[in-house]
C-alpha cells in the first residue's frame, strides 16, 4: 500500500514538471491599438426668458494615441429625452445645443467618437447644468412712499447680495401700485407628467393694488401663466377682479386663496385652477372664508381654516394626474373654444371642502368648536409621534391656541387603515410679551425639523414653546438690539422641503442645506426702516453657535416698511 502511494506521487510530480521543460521559441507580434481619449469639460447655461432661445456650445477635446488628424473619426451626439430614451441630435465634433426657458433641469448628453478604421467607439457622458439666479433668496415686499418695491437677500452664509430694490438690477421689472403681499410655488411642474422625472420652476406672486404679478422666480420676468390664466374660471366668467390673500404650491398641489375662496390645481404642467365649493351639508357653494391652509406631505390634500364658520376643514382632491388630463390639455391649448369644457369640469372639479370628521380613534378636540374671537396665525408642518403633522396656531387676546392634526390618519382613512385620531393634540398657552402690538395676525411659525415646538414673536423678542413638556410655556430665543423695534414677520425658509446639493446620480445621495431650521425675522424700527434677521436653530430650538462660540445670527439692513416676505429656493443645486 505504501509503495503504491509513493509511485503515484512520483507520477504526479513528473506531470507537473513537464511544462518547465518546454522551451517557448515563438516570435509573437504585439500591435498597439489606437486609443481615443475624450476630455469632456464642464458646461452650464442660464435658461433664457420665455419665448427666447440660447445656444450652448459643447466642444470636448478629442485626442488619439496613434493617429494624427481626424479623418478616421465619426461623431454622434445623443440627448436624453425621457428616463429611458435618447435621440440623436448632431453628428459633428462640436454640438451647438439650443436651450429654452423650459430647460430647467440638467441636460444629459452622450458623445460617441468612432475610429472608422478599427470600428471601435469611445463614449463620454456630458451633463449640461442649468444655473439660476435667485436659487436661495429672501424676497421682501416693501412700501416705499405708497409704492410696491421688491428687495432681496440672495445667497447663503456670511456673504450675501443685499438689494433693497431689485428692479435696479433686473431690467424690465417694474411694479405698479401699493404692496399687498407675496406668494411662492417652488414646485410648479414645467414638463409633461408623461416625461418621467419631473422638472420644476419657481413662480413668485407679487401682489399689488394695481395687479397680481406672477413672475418667473429665476428671471423675475412676468410669466406666461398670469393670474387670470391660473384662476381660469375668472377668465371664463369675465371676472377681472382680484384679491389674492395666499399663494402656496407644493409638489402635490397648487393653491391660491382669492377673497376667501380656495382655488386649486393638480400638480401637472398646466396649473389649471378651479374654484372649490364647500359641501352641501356645510352650506354649499362659496359659503366659507378660507383664511389659511397647509398642504399634506402625501397626496393631493390640504387642511384649511374657515374664518366664516370658525372651524378647520379639509379638502381632498381624488383626481389622479391622468384623470381629466385630456380635458385640461384641450382647455389650455384650445382657449375660449373650450370654455364649456372648463365650466362642466366634472372630472377635474368634482371634489369639495368637507368636515374633518372622526376616524377609528376619537378626536382629542373638536375642529369645529374653536374659541370665539380666534384669529388664525399660522398653519405649518411639524413633527409628532415620529411623523409629520400639521400644526395650526392662533390666538385670542394674549393666549395662544395650538392644534395638531395627523395628516397621515386622514389620508389613511381613505384607505381604511387609520390608526391615529385625526385631531391628535391641542394646547392653550399664555403668551409671554404683549400680543396686542399686532392688529391682526401674530408672527408664528414652525417646521417639521422640530418636534412639537412652535416659535412666535412679541415686540422685539422671539420665543419658543416646547409642547412636549407637561406644562408648555414660552422661552426666550432671541432679542433684537433695538428695544423699540417690533418683529413683524417670522418664517422658516421652508417648513418641510430642503435643498439638496453635492450629490445625485453619481454618488446616489445628497447633502442638505438645512433650511428647515433657518429662521427669518423682519425687524421693524420706529422710523419704518426694517432689517432681516436670520437665525440658525438647533433641534432644541436654540440658536446654534459656530466653531468659535458665536451665535449663528445674521442681520441684513436697508429695507423700508416690509409688508411681506418669502424664501424662494430650488430643491436641488448641482
Coordinates of C-alpha atoms in Angstrom, one line a residue:
X1 CA 0.0 0.0 0.0
X2 CA 2.8 2.4 0.9
X3 CA 4.6 1.6 -2.3
X4 CA 1.5 2.3 -4.4
X5 CA 1.1 5.8 -2.9
X6 CA 4.8 6.6 -3.4
X7 CA 4.5 5.6 -7.1
X8 CA 1.5 7.9 -7.6
X9 CA 3.3 10.8 -6.1
X10 CA 6.3 10.3 -8.5
X11 CA 4.0 10.2 -11.5
X12 CA 2.1 13.4 -10.4
X13 CA 5.4 15.2 -9.9
X14 CA 6.6 14.2 -13.3
X15 CA 3.5 15.6 -15.0
X16 CA 3.8 18.9 -13.1
X17 CA 7.4 19.2 -14.2
X18 CA 6.7 18.7 -17.9
X19 CA 5.8 22.4 -18.6
X20 CA 9.1 23.6 -17.1
X21 CA 11.0 21.5 -19.6
X22 CA 9.2 23.3 -22.6
X23 CA 11.2 26.0 -24.4
X24 CA 8.9 28.7 -25.9
X25 CA 10.5 29.5 -29.2
X26 CA 7.6 31.6 -30.6
X27 CA 8.1 35.0 -32.1
X28 CA 4.8 37.0 -31.4
X29 CA 4.0 40.4 -32.8
X30 CA 2.0 42.7 -30.3
X31 CA 0.2 45.5 -32.1
X32 CA -0.9 48.6 -30.2
X33 CA -4.5 49.8 -30.8
X34 CA -5.3 53.4 -31.5
X35 CA -6.9 54.7 -28.3
X36 CA -9.4 57.6 -28.4
X37 CA -9.4 59.9 -25.3
X38 CA -12.4 62.3 -24.7
X39 CA -11.9 65.1 -22.3
X40 CA -15.5 66.4 -21.9
X41 CA -15.0 69.7 -20.0
X42 CA -17.8 71.3 -17.9
X43 CA -20.8 73.1 -19.3
X44 CA -23.6 75.2 -17.9
X45 CA -26.3 77.6 -19.1
X46 CA -28.7 80.2 -17.9
X47 CA -32.3 79.4 -19.0
X48 CA -33.5 82.2 -21.3
X49 CA -36.6 84.3 -20.9
X50 CA -39.9 82.8 -22.1
X51 CA -40.2 82.8 -25.9
X52 CA -36.4 83.2 -26.3
X53 CA -33.7 80.6 -27.0
X54 CA -30.0 80.4 -26.2
X55 CA -27.1 78.4 -27.6
X56 CA -24.6 76.4 -25.5
X57 CA -21.5 75.3 -27.4
X58 CA -20.3 71.8 -26.3
X59 CA -16.8 71.4 -27.5
X60 CA -15.0 68.4 -25.8
X61 CA -11.3 67.7 -26.5
X62 CA -10.7 64.5 -28.5
X63 CA -7.2 63.0 -28.9
X64 CA -5.8 59.8 -30.4
X65 CA -2.8 57.9 -29.2
X66 CA -1.5 56.7 -32.7
X67 CA -3.3 58.6 -35.4
X68 CA -2.8 62.2 -36.5
X69 CA -5.8 64.3 -37.7
X70 CA -9.4 63.3 -37.6
X71 CA -10.1 61.8 -41.0
X72 CA -10.7 58.4 -39.4
X73 CA -13.2 59.7 -36.9
X74 CA -17.0 59.9 -36.9
X75 CA -19.2 61.5 -34.2
X76 CA -22.6 61.2 -32.7
X77 CA -24.4 63.2 -30.0
X78 CA -27.4 61.8 -28.2
X79 CA -29.6 63.8 -25.9
X80 CA -31.7 62.2 -23.2
X81 CA -35.5 62.7 -23.9
X82 CA -37.0 60.6 -21.1
X83 CA -35.7 58.4 -18.4
X84 CA -35.2 55.5 -20.8
X85 CA -34.9 57.1 -24.3
X86 CA -32.4 59.2 -26.2
X87 CA -32.4 60.9 -29.6
X88 CA -29.5 61.6 -32.0
X89 CA -29.2 65.4 -32.3
X90 CA -25.8 66.0 -34.0
X91 CA -23.0 64.3 -36.0
X92 CA -20.4 67.0 -35.7
X93 CA -17.4 67.2 -33.4
X94 CA -19.0 70.3 -31.8
X95 CA -22.6 70.4 -30.6
X96 CA -24.3 73.8 -30.6
X97 CA -27.2 73.0 -28.3
X98 CA -30.3 75.2 -28.2
X99 CA -32.0 75.7 -24.9
X100 CA -35.3 77.3 -24.0
X101 CA -37.0 78.6 -20.8
X102 CA -38.4 75.1 -20.4
X103 CA -34.9 73.6 -19.8
X104 CA -34.8 73.9 -16.0
X105 CA -33.1 70.5 -15.3
X106 CA -29.7 69.1 -16.2
X107 CA -29.5 68.1 -19.8
X108 CA -27.7 64.7 -20.2
X109 CA -25.7 64.1 -23.4
X110 CA -23.8 61.1 -24.7
X111 CA -20.9 61.9 -27.0
X112 CA -19.7 58.9 -29.1
X113 CA -16.5 59.0 -31.2
X114 CA -15.8 56.1 -33.6
X115 CA -12.5 55.1 -35.2
X116 CA -13.9 54.1 -38.6
X117 CA -10.7 52.2 -39.5
X118 CA -11.0 49.9 -36.5
X119 CA -14.7 50.1 -35.8
X120 CA -14.1 50.9 -32.1
X121 CA -16.3 53.5 -30.4
X122 CA -15.5 55.5 -27.3
X123 CA -18.2 57.2 -25.2
X124 CA -18.4 60.1 -22.8
X125 CA -21.4 61.2 -20.7
X126 CA -21.6 65.0 -20.6
X127 CA -24.2 66.7 -18.3
X128 CA -25.0 70.3 -19.0
X129 CA -26.1 72.1 -15.8
X130 CA -28.6 74.9 -15.6
X131 CA -27.7 77.8 -13.4
X132 CA -30.3 80.0 -11.9
X133 CA -30.3 83.4 -10.3
X134 CA -32.2 83.7 -7.0
X135 CA -31.8 80.0 -6.2
X136 CA -31.6 80.8 -2.4
X137 CA -33.3 84.1 -1.9
X138 CA -35.4 86.1 0.6
X139 CA -37.8 88.3 -1.3
X140 CA -39.1 91.3 0.7
X141 CA -42.1 93.4 -0.5
X142 CA -41.8 96.9 0.8
X143 CA -44.0 100.0 0.9
X144 CA -41.8 102.9 -0.3
X145 CA -43.9 106.1 -0.4
X146 CA -47.0 104.1 -1.2
X147 CA -45.4 102.1 -4.0
X148 CA -44.5 98.4 -4.0
X149 CA -40.8 97.8 -4.1
X150 CA -39.2 94.3 -4.2
X151 CA -36.0 93.8 -2.3
X152 CA -33.7 90.7 -2.0
X153 CA -31.2 89.0 0.3
X154 CA -29.6 86.5 -2.1
X155 CA -27.2 83.6 -1.4
X156 CA -26.1 81.8 1.8
X157 CA -23.6 82.1 4.6
X158 CA -21.9 85.3 5.7
X159 CA -21.6 86.8 2.2
X160 CA -24.9 87.8 0.6
X161 CA -26.2 90.0 -2.1
X162 CA -28.5 92.6 -0.4
X163 CA -30.5 94.8 -2.7
X164 CA -33.4 96.9 -1.3
X165 CA -34.7 97.5 -4.9
X166 CA -34.0 94.6 -7.2
X167 CA -35.5 96.5 -10.2
X168 CA -32.2 98.4 -10.3
X169 CA -30.6 95.0 -11.2
X170 CA -33.3 93.4 -13.4
X171 CA -34.2 95.4 -16.5
X172 CA -37.9 95.4 -17.3
X173 CA -39.0 94.7 -13.7
X174 CA -41.4 97.5 -12.7
X175 CA -44.1 97.2 -10.1
X176 CA -47.1 99.5 -10.1
X177 CA -49.5 100.0 -7.1
X178 CA -49.2 99.7 -3.4
X179 CA -48.0 96.4 -1.9
X180 CA -50.4 93.7 -0.7
X181 CA -48.4 90.5 -0.3
X182 CA -46.2 87.8 -1.7
X183 CA -46.8 84.1 -2.7
X184 CA -44.5 81.3 -3.7
X185 CA -44.6 78.0 -5.6
X186 CA -41.1 76.4 -5.8
X187 CA -42.5 73.3 -7.4
X188 CA -44.5 74.4 -10.5
X189 CA -44.1 71.5 -12.8
X190 CA -42.7 72.6 -16.2
X191 CA -42.6 69.3 -18.1
X192 CA -45.3 66.8 -19.1
X193 CA -46.4 64.3 -16.4
X194 CA -45.5 61.6 -19.0
X195 CA -41.9 62.8 -19.3
X196 CA -40.6 60.7 -16.4
X197 CA -38.7 62.7 -13.8
X198 CA -40.4 65.9 -13.0
X199 CA -38.8 69.3 -13.8
X200 CA -39.8 72.3 -11.7
X201 CA -39.8 76.1 -12.0
X202 CA -40.5 78.7 -9.4
X203 CA -43.5 81.0 -9.5
X204 CA -43.3 84.2 -7.4
X205 CA -46.5 86.1 -6.8
X206 CA -46.1 89.8 -6.1
X207 CA -49.5 91.3 -5.4
X208 CA -50.2 95.0 -5.5
X209 CA -53.3 97.1 -5.6
X210 CA -52.8 97.5 -9.4
X211 CA -52.0 94.0 -10.4
X212 CA -51.4 90.4 -9.1
X213 CA -48.0 89.9 -10.8
X214 CA -46.9 86.3 -11.4
X215 CA -43.1 86.2 -12.0
X216 CA -40.6 83.6 -13.0
X217 CA -38.7 83.2 -9.8
X218 CA -35.4 82.8 -11.5
X219 CA -35.6 85.7 -14.0
X220 CA -38.2 87.9 -12.4
X221 CA -39.8 88.3 -15.8
X222 CA -43.6 88.1 -15.9
X223 CA -44.7 84.5 -16.5
X224 CA -47.0 83.4 -19.3
X225 CA -49.1 81.9 -16.5
X226 CA -50.6 85.1 -15.4
X227 CA -53.0 85.4 -12.5
X228 CA -56.1 85.1 -14.7
X229 CA -54.7 82.1 -16.6
X230 CA -54.1 80.4 -13.3
X231 CA -57.5 81.2 -11.9
X232 CA -59.0 80.4 -15.3
X233 CA -62.6 80.5 -14.1
X234 CA -62.3 84.3 -13.8
X235 CA -61.3 84.5 -17.4
X236 CA -64.2 82.2 -18.4
X237 CA -66.8 84.3 -16.5
X238 CA -65.3 87.6 -17.4
X239 CA -64.4 88.4 -13.8
X240 CA -61.3 90.6 -13.8
X241 CA -61.4 91.4 -10.1
X242 CA -58.5 90.1 -7.9
X243 CA -57.9 89.8 -4.2
X244 CA -55.1 87.3 -3.6
X245 CA -54.6 86.5 0.1
X246 CA -52.4 83.4 -0.1
X247 CA -50.5 81.6 -2.8
X248 CA -48.8 78.3 -1.9
X249 CA -47.5 75.5 -4.1
X250 CA -46.0 72.1 -3.2
X251 CA -45.0 69.0 -5.2
X252 CA -48.5 67.6 -4.7
X253 CA -50.7 70.6 -5.4
X254 CA -51.0 74.3 -6.0
X255 CA -53.5 76.6 -4.1
X256 CA -54.4 80.3 -4.2
X257 CA -56.9 81.9 -1.8
X258 CA -58.7 84.8 -3.6
X259 CA -61.1 86.9 -1.5
X260 CA -61.6 83.9 0.8
X261 CA -62.2 81.4 -2.0
X262 CA -59.9 78.4 -2.5
X263 CA -58.7 77.8 -6.0
X264 CA -56.8 74.6 -6.6
X265 CA -54.8 72.9 -9.4
X266 CA -53.4 69.4 -9.5
X267 CA -49.6 69.2 -9.9
X268 CA -49.3 68.8 -13.7
X269 CA -47.7 71.1 -16.3
X270 CA -51.0 73.0 -16.9
X271 CA -51.6 74.5 -13.5
X272 CA -55.3 74.9 -14.3
X273 CA -57.1 76.1 -11.2
X274 CA -60.8 75.6 -10.3
X275 CA -62.7 77.4 -7.6
X276 CA -63.5 74.9 -4.9
X277 CA -67.0 74.7 -3.3
X278 CA -67.9 73.6 0.2
X279 CA -70.1 70.5 0.6
X280 CA -73.9 71.0 0.5
X281 CA -74.1 69.6 4.1
X282 CA -71.9 72.6 5.2
X283 CA -73.8 75.3 3.2
X284 CA -72.7 74.6 -0.4
X285 CA -71.1 76.9 -3.0
X286 CA -68.8 79.6 -1.6
X287 CA -70.3 79.8 1.9
X288 CA -66.9 79.8 3.6
X289 CA -63.9 82.0 4.0
X290 CA -60.5 80.3 3.7
X291 CA -58.0 82.3 5.8
X292 CA -55.1 79.9 5.9
X293 CA -54.2 76.4 4.6
X294 CA -51.5 73.8 4.7
X295 CA -50.8 71.0 2.2
X296 CA -50.3 67.5 3.4
X297 CA -47.0 65.9 2.5
X298 CA -48.8 63.0 0.9
X299 CA -51.4 63.0 -1.9
X300 CA -53.5 66.0 -3.1
X301 CA -55.0 67.0 0.2
X302 CA -54.9 70.1 2.3
X303 CA -56.3 71.5 5.6
X304 CA -57.8 75.0 5.8
X305 CA -59.2 77.3 8.4
X306 CA -62.7 78.7 7.6
X307 CA -63.0 82.1 9.3
X308 CA -66.7 82.4 8.4
X309 CA -67.5 79.2 10.3
X310 CA -64.7 79.4 12.8
X311 CA -63.6 75.9 12.1
X312 CA -61.0 73.7 10.5
X313 CA -62.0 71.8 7.3
X314 CA -60.3 69.6 4.8
X315 CA -60.1 69.3 1.0
X316 CA -59.1 66.1 -0.7
X317 CA -58.7 66.1 -4.4
X318 CA -59.1 62.5 -5.6
X319 CA -58.1 63.2 -9.2
X320 CA -55.0 61.3 -10.2
X321 CA -53.0 63.2 -12.8
X322 CA -54.2 61.1 -15.7
X323 CA -57.8 61.6 -14.8
X324 CA -59.2 64.6 -16.7
X325 CA -55.7 65.2 -18.3
X326 CA -57.0 65.4 -21.8
X327 CA -59.7 67.9 -20.8
X328 CA -57.1 70.1 -19.0
X329 CA -54.9 69.9 -22.1
X330 CA -57.7 70.9 -24.5
X331 CA -58.8 73.7 -22.3
X332 CA -55.4 75.2 -22.0
X333 CA -54.5 74.7 -25.7
X334 CA -57.9 75.5 -27.1
X335 CA -58.6 78.7 -25.1
X336 CA -62.0 80.2 -25.4
X337 CA -63.2 77.4 -27.6
X338 CA -63.0 75.1 -24.6
X339 CA -64.9 77.4 -22.1
X340 CA -67.7 74.9 -21.8
X341 CA -65.4 72.0 -21.1
X342 CA -64.0 74.1 -18.3
X343 CA -67.4 75.0 -16.9
X344 CA -68.6 71.4 -16.8
X345 CA -65.3 70.2 -15.4
X346 CA -66.8 67.0 -13.9
X347 CA -63.6 65.1 -13.9
X348 CA -61.4 68.0 -12.7
X349 CA -63.6 69.8 -10.3
X350 CA -65.8 67.3 -8.5
X351 CA -64.3 67.3 -5.0
X352 CA -65.5 69.7 -2.3
X353 CA -64.4 71.1 1.1
X354 CA -65.7 68.8 3.8
X355 CA -65.7 68.4 7.6
X356 CA -62.6 66.8 9.1
X357 CA -64.8 64.2 10.8
X358 CA -63.5 61.4 13.0
X359 CA -61.8 58.2 12.3
X360 CA -61.3 54.9 14.2
X361 CA -59.9 56.8 17.2
X362 CA -61.8 59.6 18.8
X363 CA -60.6 63.2 18.2
X364 CA -58.7 64.9 21.0
X365 CA -60.5 68.2 20.2
X366 CA -63.4 69.3 18.1
X367 CA -62.2 71.1 14.9
X368 CA -65.5 72.9 14.6
X369 CA -65.6 74.2 18.2
X370 CA -62.9 76.8 18.2
X371 CA -62.9 79.7 20.8
X372 CA -64.8 82.8 19.9
X373 CA -62.6 85.6 18.8
X374 CA -60.0 83.2 17.5
X375 CA -57.5 84.7 15.0
X376 CA -55.6 82.2 12.8
X377 CA -51.8 83.0 12.8
X378 CA -50.1 80.1 11.1
X379 CA -50.5 76.6 9.6
X380 CA -47.3 74.7 9.1
X381 CA -45.9 71.2 9.2
X382 CA -44.2 69.9 12.3
X383 CA -43.2 66.6 13.8
X384 CA -45.0 64.5 16.4
X385 CA -45.3 60.8 17.2
X386 CA -42.4 60.2 14.7
X387 CA -44.4 61.6 11.8
X388 CA -45.0 64.9 10.1
X389 CA -48.2 66.6 11.2
X390 CA -50.0 69.9 10.6
X391 CA -49.8 72.4 13.5
X392 CA -52.3 75.3 13.4
X393 CA -51.7 78.2 15.8
X394 CA -54.0 81.1 16.5
X395 CA -54.7 83.5 19.4
X396 CA -57.4 85.2 21.4
X397 CA -56.1 88.1 23.4
X398 CA -52.8 87.2 24.8
X399 CA -53.5 83.4 24.7
X400 CA -52.1 81.1 22.1
X401 CA -54.3 78.2 20.9
X402 CA -52.4 75.4 19.2
X403 CA -54.0 72.4 17.3
X404 CA -52.2 69.4 15.9
X405 CA -53.7 67.3 13.0
X406 CA -52.5 63.9 12.0
X407 CA -52.4 64.1 8.2
X408 CA -51.4 60.5 7.9
X409 CA -54.5 59.4 9.7
X410 CA -56.7 61.4 7.4
X411 CA -55.0 60.1 4.3
X412 CA -55.0 56.5 5.6
X413 CA -58.7 56.8 6.4
X414 CA -59.5 56.8 2.7
X415 CA -57.6 53.5 2.5
X416 CA -59.3 52.1 5.6
X417 CA -56.1 51.9 7.6
X418 CA -56.2 54.9 10.0
X419 CA -54.9 54.0 13.5
X420 CA -54.5 57.5 15.0
X421 CA -57.0 60.3 15.7
X422 CA -57.4 63.0 13.0
X423 CA -57.3 65.8 15.6
X424 CA -54.5 64.5 17.7
X425 CA -53.5 67.2 20.2
X426 CA -54.3 70.7 21.4
X427 CA -52.7 73.1 23.8
X428 CA -53.5 76.5 25.4
X429 CA -50.5 78.7 26.3
X430 CA -50.4 82.1 27.9
X431 CA -48.0 84.1 25.8
X432 CA -45.0 86.0 27.1
X433 CA -44.9 89.5 25.8
X434 CA -47.7 91.8 24.5
X435 CA -49.5 90.4 21.5
X436 CA -51.7 93.5 21.2
X437 CA -48.9 95.2 19.3
X438 CA -50.2 93.2 16.3
X439 CA -53.6 94.4 15.0
X440 CA -54.1 91.2 13.1
X441 CA -52.0 88.1 13.0
X442 CA -49.2 87.3 15.4
X443 CA -45.9 86.2 13.8
X444 CA -45.9 82.4 14.4
X445 CA -44.1 79.6 12.6
X446 CA -42.7 76.1 12.9
X447 CA -41.3 73.3 10.7
X448 CA -41.1 69.6 10.6
X449 CA -37.4 69.8 11.8
X450 CA -38.8 70.4 15.3
X451 CA -40.7 68.0 17.5
X452 CA -43.9 69.8 18.7
X453 CA -42.2 73.2 19.1
X454 CA -43.6 76.5 17.8
X455 CA -42.0 79.9 17.6
X456 CA -43.7 83.3 17.9
X457 CA -42.7 87.0 18.2
X458 CA -43.8 89.6 20.6
X459 CA -42.3 93.1 20.4
X460 CA -38.6 92.7 19.8
X461 CA -38.4 89.1 21.1
X462 CA -38.7 85.7 19.6
X463 CA -40.0 82.9 21.9
X464 CA -40.3 79.2 21.5
X465 CA -42.9 76.9 23.1
X466 CA -41.9 73.3 23.7
X467 CA -45.2 71.4 23.5
X468 CA -43.7 68.1 24.6
X469 CA -43.5 69.1 28.3
X470 CA -46.3 68.7 30.8
X471 CA -46.9 72.5 31.1
X472 CA -45.7 74.3 28.0
X473 CA -44.6 77.9 28.5
X474 CA -42.7 80.4 26.4
X475 CA -38.9 80.5 26.5
X476 CA -36.9 83.4 25.1
X477 CA -34.8 82.6 22.0
X478 CA -33.5 85.9 20.7
X479 CA -33.9 89.6 21.3
X480 CA -33.4 92.4 18.7
X481 CA -30.9 95.0 19.8
X482 CA -33.4 97.9 19.4
X483 CA -35.7 97.8 22.4
X484 CA -38.3 99.9 20.5
X485 CA -38.3 97.5 17.5
X486 CA -41.2 95.2 16.6
X487 CA -40.7 91.8 14.9
X488 CA -43.4 91.9 12.3
X489 CA -42.7 88.7 10.3
X490 CA -41.4 85.2 11.2
X491 CA -40.9 82.4 8.8
X492 CA -38.6 79.4 8.3
X493 CA -37.1 79.2 4.9
X494 CA -39.1 76.0 4.4
X495 CA -41.4 74.1 6.8
X496 CA -40.7 70.7 5.0
X497 CA -38.6 70.7 1.9
X498 CA -34.8 71.1 2.0
X499 CA -32.2 72.0 -0.6
X500 CA -30.1 69.0 -1.8
X501 CA -26.6 69.6 -3.2
X502 CA -23.3 67.9 -3.9
X503 CA -24.7 64.6 -5.0
X504 CA -27.0 62.9 -7.4
X505 CA -26.8 60.0 -9.8
X506 CA -23.1 59.6 -9.4
X507 CA -23.0 59.3 -5.6
X508 CA -26.6 58.2 -5.1
X509 CA -27.1 60.6 -2.2
X510 CA -27.1 64.3 -1.4
X511 CA -26.1 66.6 1.3
X512 CA -28.7 69.2 2.5
X513 CA -28.6 72.9 3.4
X514 CA -30.8 72.6 6.5
X515 CA -33.2 75.4 5.5
X516 CA -36.0 73.9 7.7
X517 CA -34.2 75.2 10.8
X518 CA -33.1 78.6 9.4
X519 CA -35.5 81.2 10.7
X520 CA -36.1 84.6 9.1
X521 CA -37.5 87.5 11.1
X522 CA -38.4 91.0 9.9
X523 CA -37.4 93.6 12.4
X524 CA -39.2 97.0 12.1
X525 CA -37.8 100.1 13.7
X526 CA -39.8 103.1 14.9
X527 CA -38.8 105.1 11.8
X528 CA -40.1 102.5 9.4
X529 CA -36.8 101.1 8.4
X530 CA -36.5 97.3 8.5
X531 CA -33.9 94.6 8.9
X532 CA -34.0 90.9 8.0
X533 CA -32.5 88.7 10.8
X534 CA -31.7 85.1 10.0
X535 CA -31.2 82.6 12.9
X536 CA -29.9 79.1 12.6
X537 CA -31.5 76.9 15.2
X538 CA -30.7 73.6 16.8
X539 CA -33.3 70.8 17.1
X540 CA -34.0 72.1 20.6
X541 CA -35.0 75.4 19.2
X542 CA -31.9 77.3 20.5
X543 CA -29.5 79.4 18.4
X544 CA -26.6 77.4 17.0
X545 CA -23.1 78.5 17.8
X546 CA -20.2 78.4 15.3
X547 CA -16.7 76.9 16.0
X548 CA -15.6 80.0 18.0
X549 CA -18.8 80.1 20.1
X550 CA -20.5 82.9 18.3
X551 CA -24.3 82.8 17.8
X552 CA -25.4 81.9 14.2
X553 CA -27.4 85.1 13.7
X554 CA -27.0 87.4 10.7
X555 CA -28.8 90.8 10.3
X556 CA -29.3 92.5 6.9
X557 CA -30.2 96.2 6.9
X558 CA -31.5 98.7 4.4
X559 CA -35.2 97.9 3.9
X560 CA -38.3 100.0 4.3
X561 CA -41.7 99.1 5.7
X562 CA -41.6 95.4 4.8
X563 CA -45.2 94.2 4.2
X564 CA -44.4 90.6 3.5
X565 CA -41.5 88.3 2.8
X566 CA -41.0 84.8 1.4
X567 CA -38.0 82.5 0.8
X568 CA -37.5 81.1 -2.8
X569 CA -35.3 78.1 -3.5
X570 CA -34.6 75.4 -5.9
X571 CA -34.7 72.0 -4.2
X572 CA -31.6 70.7 -6.0
X573 CA -28.4 72.7 -6.6
X574 CA -25.9 70.9 -8.8

